[in-house]
Short mmCIF file of N, CA, C and O in Angstrom, two decimals:
data_model
loop_
_atom_site.label_atom_id
_atom_site.label_comp_id
_atom_site.label_asym_id
_atom_site.label_seq_id
_atom_site.Cartn_x
_atom_site.Cartn_y
_atom_site.Cartn_z
N MET A 282 0.82 -1.29 -0.17
CA MET A 282 -0.04 0.06 0.11
C MET A 282 0.96 1.08 -0.09
O MET A 282 1.90 1.06 0.83
N THR A 283 0.56 1.97 -0.69
CA THR A 283 1.62 3.50 -1.03
C THR A 283 1.17 4.24 0.11
O THR A 283 0.27 3.90 0.92
N VAL A 284 2.06 5.04 0.57
CA VAL A 284 2.22 6.29 1.65
C VAL A 284 0.97 6.92 1.50
O VAL A 284 -0.20 7.09 2.39
N LYS A 285 0.24 7.59 0.51
CA LYS A 285 -0.61 8.40 0.41
C LYS A 285 -1.90 7.42 0.48
O LYS A 285 -2.93 8.26 1.17
N ARG A 286 -2.11 6.27 0.02
CA ARG A 286 -2.95 5.45 0.06
C ARG A 286 -3.62 5.02 1.60
O ARG A 286 -4.51 4.97 2.17
N ALA A 287 -2.22 4.86 2.22
CA ALA A 287 -2.17 4.27 3.94
C ALA A 287 -2.92 5.44 4.67
O ALA A 287 -3.43 5.85 5.61
N ALA A 288 -2.33 6.74 4.17
CA ALA A 288 -3.12 7.95 5.02
C ALA A 288 -4.46 8.33 4.79
O ALA A 288 -5.45 8.43 5.54
N VAL A 289 -5.15 8.01 3.45
CA VAL A 289 -6.57 8.12 3.31
C VAL A 289 -7.06 7.09 4.18
O VAL A 289 -8.13 7.15 4.78
N TRP A 290 -6.70 5.97 4.03
CA TRP A 290 -7.25 4.83 4.99
C TRP A 290 -7.47 4.96 6.29
O TRP A 290 -8.16 4.88 7.03
N GLN A 291 -6.11 5.48 6.73
CA GLN A 291 -5.67 5.96 8.33
C GLN A 291 -6.99 7.20 8.38
O GLN A 291 -7.66 6.99 9.65
N VAL A 292 -7.04 7.99 7.93
CA VAL A 292 -8.15 8.84 8.07
C VAL A 292 -9.56 8.38 8.26
O VAL A 292 -10.20 8.44 9.53
N LEU A 293 -9.94 7.38 7.35
CA LEU A 293 -11.04 6.60 7.38
C LEU A 293 -11.39 5.74 8.72
O LEU A 293 -12.30 5.98 9.48
N ARG A 294 -10.25 4.98 8.89
CA ARG A 294 -10.24 3.84 10.02
C ARG A 294 -10.57 5.12 11.59
O ARG A 294 -10.96 4.54 12.44
N GLU A 295 -9.84 6.09 11.52
CA GLU A 295 -9.76 7.15 12.81
C GLU A 295 -10.90 7.87 12.66
O GLU A 295 -11.26 8.37 13.95
N SER A 296 -12.07 7.90 11.74
CA SER A 296 -13.09 8.74 11.84
C SER A 296 -14.15 8.19 12.72
O SER A 296 -14.31 7.08 13.09
N GLU A 297 -14.88 9.26 13.03
CA GLU A 297 -16.03 8.94 14.02
C GLU A 297 -17.27 8.63 13.15
O GLU A 297 -18.31 8.21 13.70
N GLY A 298 -17.47 8.81 11.96
CA GLY A 298 -18.49 8.75 11.44
C GLY A 298 -18.06 8.12 9.91
O GLY A 298 -17.05 7.74 9.41
N HIS A 299 -19.05 9.06 8.87
CA HIS A 299 -19.09 9.06 7.72
C HIS A 299 -18.69 10.19 7.16
O HIS A 299 -18.91 10.92 7.53
N LEU A 300 -17.43 10.16 6.18
CA LEU A 300 -17.10 11.21 5.68
C LEU A 300 -17.01 11.33 4.04
O LEU A 300 -17.04 10.51 3.50
N GLN A 301 -17.13 13.00 3.76
CA GLN A 301 -17.03 12.86 2.28
C GLN A 301 -15.82 13.37 1.69
O GLN A 301 -14.86 13.55 2.66
N PRO A 302 -15.32 13.10 0.21
CA PRO A 302 -14.38 13.11 0.06
C PRO A 302 -13.13 14.64 0.34
O PRO A 302 -12.27 14.42 0.64
N ASP A 303 -14.12 15.41 0.22
CA ASP A 303 -13.41 16.79 0.84
C ASP A 303 -12.69 16.63 1.91
O ASP A 303 -11.91 17.22 2.54
N GLU A 304 -13.36 16.03 3.21
CA GLU A 304 -13.38 15.92 4.62
C GLU A 304 -12.02 15.19 4.71
O GLU A 304 -11.04 15.38 5.22
N ILE A 305 -12.09 13.90 4.05
CA ILE A 305 -11.23 13.18 4.05
C ILE A 305 -9.74 13.83 3.51
O ILE A 305 -8.73 13.56 3.93
N PHE A 306 -9.72 14.44 2.17
CA PHE A 306 -8.75 15.19 1.79
C PHE A 306 -8.03 16.34 2.85
O PHE A 306 -6.84 16.33 2.84
N ARG A 307 -8.82 16.83 3.38
CA ARG A 307 -8.48 17.85 4.64
C ARG A 307 -7.56 16.93 5.51
O ARG A 307 -6.38 17.67 5.77
N ARG A 308 -8.07 16.24 5.88
CA ARG A 308 -7.46 15.36 7.31
C ARG A 308 -6.23 14.81 6.47
O ARG A 308 -5.21 14.54 7.18
N ALA A 309 -6.39 14.00 5.45
CA ALA A 309 -4.92 13.47 4.75
C ALA A 309 -3.93 14.39 4.62
O ALA A 309 -2.94 13.91 4.71
N LYS A 310 -4.32 15.53 4.28
CA LYS A 310 -3.33 16.77 3.84
C LYS A 310 -2.41 16.75 5.13
O LYS A 310 -1.41 17.31 4.96
N LEU A 311 -3.12 16.70 6.20
CA LEU A 311 -2.44 16.93 7.58
C LEU A 311 -1.47 15.77 7.79
O LEU A 311 -0.30 16.10 8.44
N LEU A 312 -1.79 14.88 7.60
CA LEU A 312 -0.48 13.75 7.28
C LEU A 312 0.04 13.54 6.24
O LEU A 312 1.55 12.88 6.62
N TYR A 313 -0.19 13.87 5.03
CA TYR A 313 0.67 13.81 4.20
C TYR A 313 0.65 15.24 3.21
O TYR A 313 -0.42 15.05 2.43
N PRO A 314 1.19 16.40 3.73
CA PRO A 314 0.87 17.39 3.09
C PRO A 314 1.18 17.71 1.58
O PRO A 314 0.31 18.54 0.88
N GLY A 315 1.95 16.86 1.05
CA GLY A 315 1.95 16.86 -0.50
C GLY A 315 0.47 16.21 -0.92
O GLY A 315 0.54 16.21 -2.44
N MET A 316 -0.43 15.90 -0.47
CA MET A 316 -1.55 15.26 -1.09
C MET A 316 -2.47 16.01 -1.96
O MET A 316 -2.63 17.51 -1.84
N VAL A 317 -3.13 15.55 -3.07
CA VAL A 317 -3.81 16.27 -3.85
C VAL A 317 -5.12 15.34 -3.68
O VAL A 317 -5.37 14.54 -3.62
N LEU A 318 -6.45 16.48 -4.10
CA LEU A 318 -7.67 16.14 -4.45
C LEU A 318 -7.97 14.70 -5.10
O LEU A 318 -8.33 13.78 -4.95
N ALA A 319 -7.40 14.94 -6.19
CA ALA A 319 -7.35 13.60 -7.23
C ALA A 319 -6.94 12.21 -6.72
O ALA A 319 -7.63 11.28 -7.18
N THR A 320 -6.00 12.66 -6.15
CA THR A 320 -5.29 11.37 -5.57
C THR A 320 -6.36 10.70 -4.26
O THR A 320 -6.28 9.42 -4.09
N VAL A 321 -6.80 11.72 -3.65
CA VAL A 321 -7.65 11.04 -2.63
C VAL A 321 -8.86 10.18 -3.34
O VAL A 321 -9.33 9.01 -3.06
N TYR A 322 -9.67 10.92 -4.25
CA TYR A 322 -10.55 10.08 -5.07
C TYR A 322 -9.88 8.87 -5.53
O TYR A 322 -10.50 7.92 -5.84
N ASN A 323 -8.73 8.63 -5.97
CA ASN A 323 -8.35 7.58 -6.73
C ASN A 323 -7.82 6.38 -5.52
O ASN A 323 -8.31 5.38 -5.93
N ASN A 324 -7.26 6.88 -4.62
CA ASN A 324 -7.31 5.78 -3.45
C ASN A 324 -8.65 5.50 -3.01
O ASN A 324 -8.68 4.52 -2.33
N LEU A 325 -9.39 6.45 -2.78
CA LEU A 325 -10.67 6.11 -2.37
C LEU A 325 -11.36 4.86 -3.28
O LEU A 325 -12.06 3.80 -2.72
N HIS A 326 -11.21 5.07 -4.60
CA HIS A 326 -11.97 4.03 -5.79
C HIS A 326 -11.11 2.59 -5.28
O HIS A 326 -11.81 1.49 -5.29
N ALA A 327 -9.71 2.77 -4.98
CA ALA A 327 -8.87 1.84 -4.89
C ALA A 327 -9.14 1.18 -3.38
O ALA A 327 -9.49 -0.54 -3.46
N LEU A 328 -9.35 1.71 -2.26
CA LEU A 328 -9.69 1.04 -1.36
C LEU A 328 -11.09 0.23 -1.45
O LEU A 328 -11.50 -0.49 -0.67
N CYS A 329 -12.05 0.86 -2.09
CA CYS A 329 -13.56 0.31 -2.34
C CYS A 329 -13.35 -1.25 -3.06
O CYS A 329 -13.75 -1.97 -2.58
N GLU A 330 -12.61 -0.65 -4.04
CA GLU A 330 -12.24 -2.42 -4.89
C GLU A 330 -11.66 -3.21 -4.22
O GLU A 330 -12.13 -4.25 -4.20
N ALA A 331 -10.82 -2.81 -3.03
CA ALA A 331 -10.10 -3.80 -2.13
C ALA A 331 -11.36 -4.32 -1.18
O ALA A 331 -10.89 -5.48 -0.09
N GLY A 332 -12.19 -3.83 -0.97
CA GLY A 332 -13.60 -4.12 0.11
C GLY A 332 -12.80 -3.79 1.29
O GLY A 332 -13.26 -4.05 2.08
N LEU A 333 -11.94 -2.73 1.52
CA LEU A 333 -11.56 -1.97 2.56
C LEU A 333 -12.61 -1.18 3.40
O LEU A 333 -12.86 -0.88 4.65
N ILE A 334 -13.44 -0.54 2.41
CA ILE A 334 -14.25 0.79 2.61
C ILE A 334 -15.48 0.71 1.83
O ILE A 334 -15.22 -0.29 0.85
N ARG A 335 -16.32 1.60 2.13
CA ARG A 335 -17.54 1.25 1.48
C ARG A 335 -18.12 2.73 0.70
O ARG A 335 -17.89 3.43 1.74
N ARG A 336 -18.50 2.93 -0.36
CA ARG A 336 -18.88 4.31 -0.76
C ARG A 336 -20.46 4.06 -0.73
O ARG A 336 -20.60 3.21 -0.70
N ILE A 337 -20.66 5.07 -0.09
CA ILE A 337 -22.32 5.42 -0.02
C ILE A 337 -22.81 6.46 -1.01
O ILE A 337 -22.36 7.51 -0.49
N ARG A 338 -23.83 6.26 -1.69
CA ARG A 338 -24.19 7.26 -2.63
C ARG A 338 -25.43 7.68 -2.09
O ARG A 338 -26.43 6.92 -1.74
N THR A 339 -25.40 8.97 -2.49
CA THR A 339 -26.78 9.73 -1.67
C THR A 339 -27.77 10.41 -3.00
O THR A 339 -27.30 10.29 -4.13
N ALA A 340 -28.73 10.44 -2.96
CA ALA A 340 -29.73 10.87 -3.69
C ALA A 340 -29.33 12.26 -4.37
O ALA A 340 -29.78 12.55 -5.47
N ASP A 341 -29.16 13.07 -3.35
CA ASP A 341 -28.33 14.33 -3.75
C ASP A 341 -27.20 14.51 -4.73
O ASP A 341 -26.47 15.39 -4.66
N GLY A 342 -26.69 13.24 -4.72
CA GLY A 342 -25.27 13.16 -5.19
C GLY A 342 -24.04 13.28 -4.45
O GLY A 342 -23.06 13.13 -5.15
N ALA A 343 -24.13 13.35 -3.12
CA ALA A 343 -22.84 13.33 -2.14
C ALA A 343 -22.76 12.05 -1.77
O ALA A 343 -23.39 11.38 -1.40
N ASP A 344 -21.35 11.67 -2.00
CA ASP A 344 -20.98 10.43 -1.60
C ASP A 344 -20.13 10.77 -0.35
O ASP A 344 -19.55 11.61 0.08
N TYR A 345 -20.71 9.53 0.36
CA TYR A 345 -19.78 9.37 1.78
C TYR A 345 -19.06 8.00 1.85
O TYR A 345 -19.34 7.04 1.09
N TYR A 346 -18.01 8.00 2.63
CA TYR A 346 -17.55 6.78 2.81
C TYR A 346 -17.41 6.17 4.35
O TYR A 346 -17.25 7.20 5.00
N ASP A 347 -17.40 4.84 4.23
CA ASP A 347 -17.62 4.48 5.37
C ASP A 347 -16.53 3.35 5.83
O ASP A 347 -16.20 2.70 5.04
N LYS A 348 -15.92 3.18 6.88
CA LYS A 348 -14.92 2.31 7.23
C LYS A 348 -15.26 0.87 7.66
O LYS A 348 -14.48 0.38 7.66
N THR A 349 -16.67 0.79 7.54
CA THR A 349 -16.90 -0.45 7.55
C THR A 349 -17.63 -1.12 6.12
O THR A 349 -18.94 -0.48 6.15
N PRO A 350 -17.15 -2.11 5.82
CA PRO A 350 -17.31 -2.27 4.44
C PRO A 350 -18.65 -3.18 4.17
O PRO A 350 -19.18 -3.61 3.41
N THR A 351 -18.88 -3.98 5.67
CA THR A 351 -19.62 -5.24 5.68
C THR A 351 -21.27 -4.25 5.15
O THR A 351 -21.59 -3.36 5.81
N PRO A 352 -22.03 -5.19 4.98
CA PRO A 352 -23.47 -4.46 4.29
C PRO A 352 -24.23 -3.92 5.74
O PRO A 352 -24.24 -4.82 6.60
N HIS A 353 -24.65 -2.80 5.77
CA HIS A 353 -25.69 -2.27 6.72
C HIS A 353 -25.97 -0.78 6.13
O HIS A 353 -25.90 -0.47 5.14
N GLU A 354 -27.47 -0.64 7.01
CA GLU A 354 -28.13 0.79 6.34
C GLU A 354 -27.38 1.74 7.13
O GLU A 354 -26.78 1.64 7.79
N HIS A 355 -28.00 3.04 6.60
CA HIS A 355 -27.90 4.19 6.97
C HIS A 355 -28.95 5.27 7.18
O HIS A 355 -30.11 4.96 6.57
N ALA A 356 -28.72 6.27 8.28
CA ALA A 356 -29.73 7.22 8.36
C ALA A 356 -29.11 8.48 8.08
O ALA A 356 -27.84 8.77 8.59
N ILE A 357 -29.60 9.49 7.39
CA ILE A 357 -29.28 10.84 7.26
C ILE A 357 -30.10 11.71 7.88
O ILE A 357 -30.97 11.90 7.64
N CYS A 358 -29.39 12.53 8.54
CA CYS A 358 -29.92 14.13 9.45
C CYS A 358 -30.43 14.88 8.19
O CYS A 358 -29.42 15.38 7.57
N THR A 359 -31.62 15.04 8.16
CA THR A 359 -32.23 16.15 7.25
C THR A 359 -32.08 17.49 7.70
O THR A 359 -32.13 18.74 6.79
N ASP A 360 -31.55 17.81 9.02
CA ASP A 360 -31.21 18.98 9.40
C ASP A 360 -29.36 19.41 8.83
O ASP A 360 -28.99 20.22 8.44
N CYS A 361 -28.53 18.25 9.81
CA CYS A 361 -27.25 18.75 9.84
C CYS A 361 -26.77 17.94 8.85
O CYS A 361 -25.56 18.31 8.26
N GLY A 362 -27.16 16.75 7.87
CA GLY A 362 -26.53 16.31 6.75
C GLY A 362 -25.52 15.05 7.71
O GLY A 362 -25.02 14.55 6.63
N LYS A 363 -25.43 15.01 8.99
CA LYS A 363 -24.73 13.99 9.47
C LYS A 363 -25.25 12.14 8.95
O LYS A 363 -26.86 12.14 9.01
N MET A 364 -24.41 11.70 8.57
CA MET A 364 -24.86 10.36 8.47
C MET A 364 -24.38 9.40 9.35
O MET A 364 -23.61 9.41 10.27
N LEU A 365 -25.37 8.45 9.97
CA LEU A 365 -25.35 7.69 10.85
C LEU A 365 -25.72 6.10 10.69
O LEU A 365 -26.27 5.55 9.67
N ASP A 366 -24.71 4.94 11.29
CA ASP A 366 -25.15 3.58 10.69
C ASP A 366 -26.69 3.07 11.78
O ASP A 366 -26.85 3.66 12.53
N LEU A 367 -27.15 2.22 10.92
CA LEU A 367 -28.51 1.62 11.25
C LEU A 367 -27.85 -0.02 11.32
O LEU A 367 -27.51 -0.17 10.49
N GLU A 368 -28.47 -0.67 12.12
CA GLU A 368 -28.25 -2.35 12.17
C GLU A 368 -29.57 -2.79 12.19
O GLU A 368 -30.37 -2.81 13.08
N LEU A 369 -30.13 -3.03 10.89
CA LEU A 369 -31.54 -3.39 10.71
C LEU A 369 -31.22 -5.06 10.53
O LEU A 369 -32.51 -5.37 10.46
N GLY A 370 -30.33 -5.30 10.23
CA GLY A 370 -30.35 -6.98 9.89
C GLY A 370 -30.54 -7.02 8.30
O GLY A 370 -30.90 -6.05 7.83
N ASP A 371 -30.36 -8.38 7.75
CA ASP A 371 -30.30 -8.41 6.39
C ASP A 371 -32.05 -8.43 5.99
O ASP A 371 -32.91 -9.39 6.79
N LEU A 372 -32.14 -7.57 5.15
CA LEU A 372 -33.86 -7.29 4.67
C LEU A 372 -34.15 -7.85 3.45
O LEU A 372 -35.14 -7.84 2.87
N SER A 373 -32.94 -8.51 2.92
CA SER A 373 -33.03 -9.11 1.38
C SER A 373 -34.28 -10.05 1.26
O SER A 373 -35.10 -9.88 0.59
N ALA A 374 -34.60 -11.24 2.55
CA ALA A 374 -35.64 -12.12 2.46
C ALA A 374 -37.05 -11.08 2.57
O ALA A 374 -37.84 -11.60 1.60
N ALA A 375 -36.94 -9.88 3.49
CA ALA A 375 -38.02 -9.64 3.53
C ALA A 375 -38.88 -8.64 2.18
O ALA A 375 -39.75 -8.81 1.53
N PHE A 376 -37.65 -8.20 1.61
CA PHE A 376 -37.73 -7.27 0.17
C PHE A 376 -38.10 -8.57 -0.94
O PHE A 376 -39.05 -8.09 -1.52
N ALA A 377 -37.56 -9.57 -1.12
CA ALA A 377 -38.01 -10.51 -1.95
C ALA A 377 -39.36 -11.24 -2.04
O ALA A 377 -40.07 -11.30 -2.97
N ALA A 378 -39.90 -11.24 -0.48
CA ALA A 378 -41.25 -11.95 -0.44
C ALA A 378 -42.16 -10.60 -0.72
O ALA A 378 -43.16 -11.01 -1.31
N LYS A 379 -42.08 -9.21 -0.65
CA LYS A 379 -42.80 -8.59 -0.99
C LYS A 379 -42.77 -8.19 -2.35
O LYS A 379 -43.77 -7.84 -3.09
N THR A 380 -41.61 -8.68 -3.05
CA THR A 380 -41.50 -7.97 -4.50
C THR A 380 -41.74 -9.37 -5.56
O THR A 380 -41.54 -9.14 -6.65
N ASP A 381 -41.28 -10.21 -5.10
CA ASP A 381 -41.47 -11.65 -5.72
C ASP A 381 -40.20 -11.86 -6.48
O ASP A 381 -40.16 -12.33 -7.79
N MET A 382 -39.14 -11.03 -6.35
CA MET A 382 -37.81 -11.17 -7.02
C MET A 382 -36.44 -11.33 -6.45
O MET A 382 -36.71 -11.11 -5.09
N PRO A 383 -35.76 -11.95 -6.81
CA PRO A 383 -34.66 -12.10 -6.02
C PRO A 383 -33.81 -10.72 -5.77
O PRO A 383 -33.59 -10.20 -6.90
N ILE A 384 -33.30 -10.45 -4.47
CA ILE A 384 -32.74 -9.76 -4.11
C ILE A 384 -31.19 -9.58 -4.32
O ILE A 384 -30.98 -10.52 -3.23
N LEU A 385 -30.51 -9.07 -5.13
CA LEU A 385 -28.70 -9.31 -5.05
C LEU A 385 -28.09 -8.45 -4.11
O LEU A 385 -27.49 -8.92 -3.57
N SER A 386 -28.60 -7.04 -3.99
CA SER A 386 -28.17 -6.40 -3.04
C SER A 386 -29.11 -5.09 -2.84
O SER A 386 -29.81 -5.08 -3.89
N TYR A 387 -28.61 -4.31 -2.00
CA TYR A 387 -29.64 -3.13 -1.68
C TYR A 387 -28.92 -2.01 -0.88
O TYR A 387 -27.88 -2.40 -0.11
N ASP A 388 -29.45 -1.09 -1.12
CA ASP A 388 -28.81 0.06 -0.20
C ASP A 388 -30.14 0.82 0.30
O ASP A 388 -30.81 1.32 -0.33
N LEU A 389 -29.99 1.03 1.55
CA LEU A 389 -30.85 1.96 2.31
C LEU A 389 -30.34 2.82 3.16
O LEU A 389 -29.70 2.79 3.94
N ILE A 390 -31.31 4.06 2.84
CA ILE A 390 -30.74 5.23 3.62
C ILE A 390 -31.99 5.86 4.07
O ILE A 390 -32.96 6.02 3.39
N VAL A 391 -32.03 5.85 5.56
CA VAL A 391 -33.57 6.66 6.05
C VAL A 391 -33.10 7.95 6.23
O VAL A 391 -31.95 8.32 6.81
N HIS A 392 -34.08 8.61 6.08
CA HIS A 392 -33.78 10.12 6.36
C HIS A 392 -34.81 10.58 7.54
O HIS A 392 -35.75 10.30 7.82
N THR A 393 -33.91 11.25 8.37
CA THR A 393 -34.66 11.36 10.11
C THR A 393 -33.82 12.49 10.71
O THR A 393 -33.01 13.16 9.63
N LEU A 394 -34.13 12.88 11.81
CA LEU A 394 -33.19 13.81 12.59
C LEU A 394 -32.59 12.94 13.62
O LEU A 394 -32.86 12.08 14.25
N CYS A 395 -31.16 13.57 13.55
CA CYS A 395 -30.02 12.78 14.36
C CYS A 395 -30.58 13.13 15.82
O CYS A 395 -31.29 14.06 16.21
N PRO A 396 -29.88 12.65 17.01
CA PRO A 396 -30.06 12.95 18.24
C PRO A 396 -30.09 14.64 18.72
O PRO A 396 -30.98 15.06 19.47
N VAL A 397 -28.79 14.80 18.39
CA VAL A 397 -28.44 16.55 18.37
C VAL A 397 -29.51 17.38 18.04
O VAL A 397 -30.20 18.42 18.34
N CYS A 398 -29.87 16.95 16.43
CA CYS A 398 -31.13 18.13 16.21
C CYS A 398 -32.42 17.84 16.70
O CYS A 398 -33.22 18.94 16.79
N ARG A 399 -32.59 16.53 17.12
CA ARG A 399 -33.77 16.49 17.89
C ARG A 399 -34.03 16.97 19.07
O ARG A 399 -35.03 17.67 19.41
N ALA A 400 -32.91 17.22 19.60
CA ALA A 400 -32.65 17.86 21.07
C ALA A 400 -33.00 19.46 20.80
O ALA A 400 -33.47 19.84 21.45
N LYS A 401 -32.29 20.00 19.67
CA LYS A 401 -32.49 21.57 19.50
C LYS A 401 -33.64 21.78 19.41
O LYS A 401 -34.27 22.75 19.65
N GLU A 402 -34.40 20.77 18.62
CA GLU A 402 -35.75 21.15 18.16
C GLU A 402 -36.79 20.89 19.18
O GLU A 402 -37.81 21.87 19.23
N LYS A 403 -36.85 20.19 20.19
CA LYS A 403 -37.24 20.05 21.52
C LYS A 403 -37.19 21.62 22.46
O LYS A 403 -38.07 22.02 22.58
N GLU A 404 -36.03 22.22 22.12
CA GLU A 404 -35.82 23.29 22.94
C GLU A 404 -36.38 24.32 22.47
O GLU A 404 -36.41 25.32 23.01
N ALA A 405 -36.42 24.35 21.28
CA ALA A 405 -37.05 25.63 20.37
C ALA A 405 -38.69 25.95 20.95
O ALA A 405 -39.38 25.03 21.12
#
């Protein structure tokens, strides 16, 4: 693994949540000052291909990257945009039963209010 790829992977491994490429770039540049944004994108692609991280595409076109490559669902806060993990279990069988089609894979993103934004809403 190259030094730059290792820096990108380290940023994700040490993150508290899901990151977008610009935030990964900002953090990786602190570890490797010569980093450029194109290198971050190239290395994110390579890390996804290697199965070390997961790319999460959203309806608005913003990609997030997750350090947990195993299948799981996500929630996005409609106020602050934070992405959170959901552990709902494998829903493939339930989806297949409802659609009468084999489910090869799926991506589920639930739109909600995160705990911080819910608390702010209650205070208002």
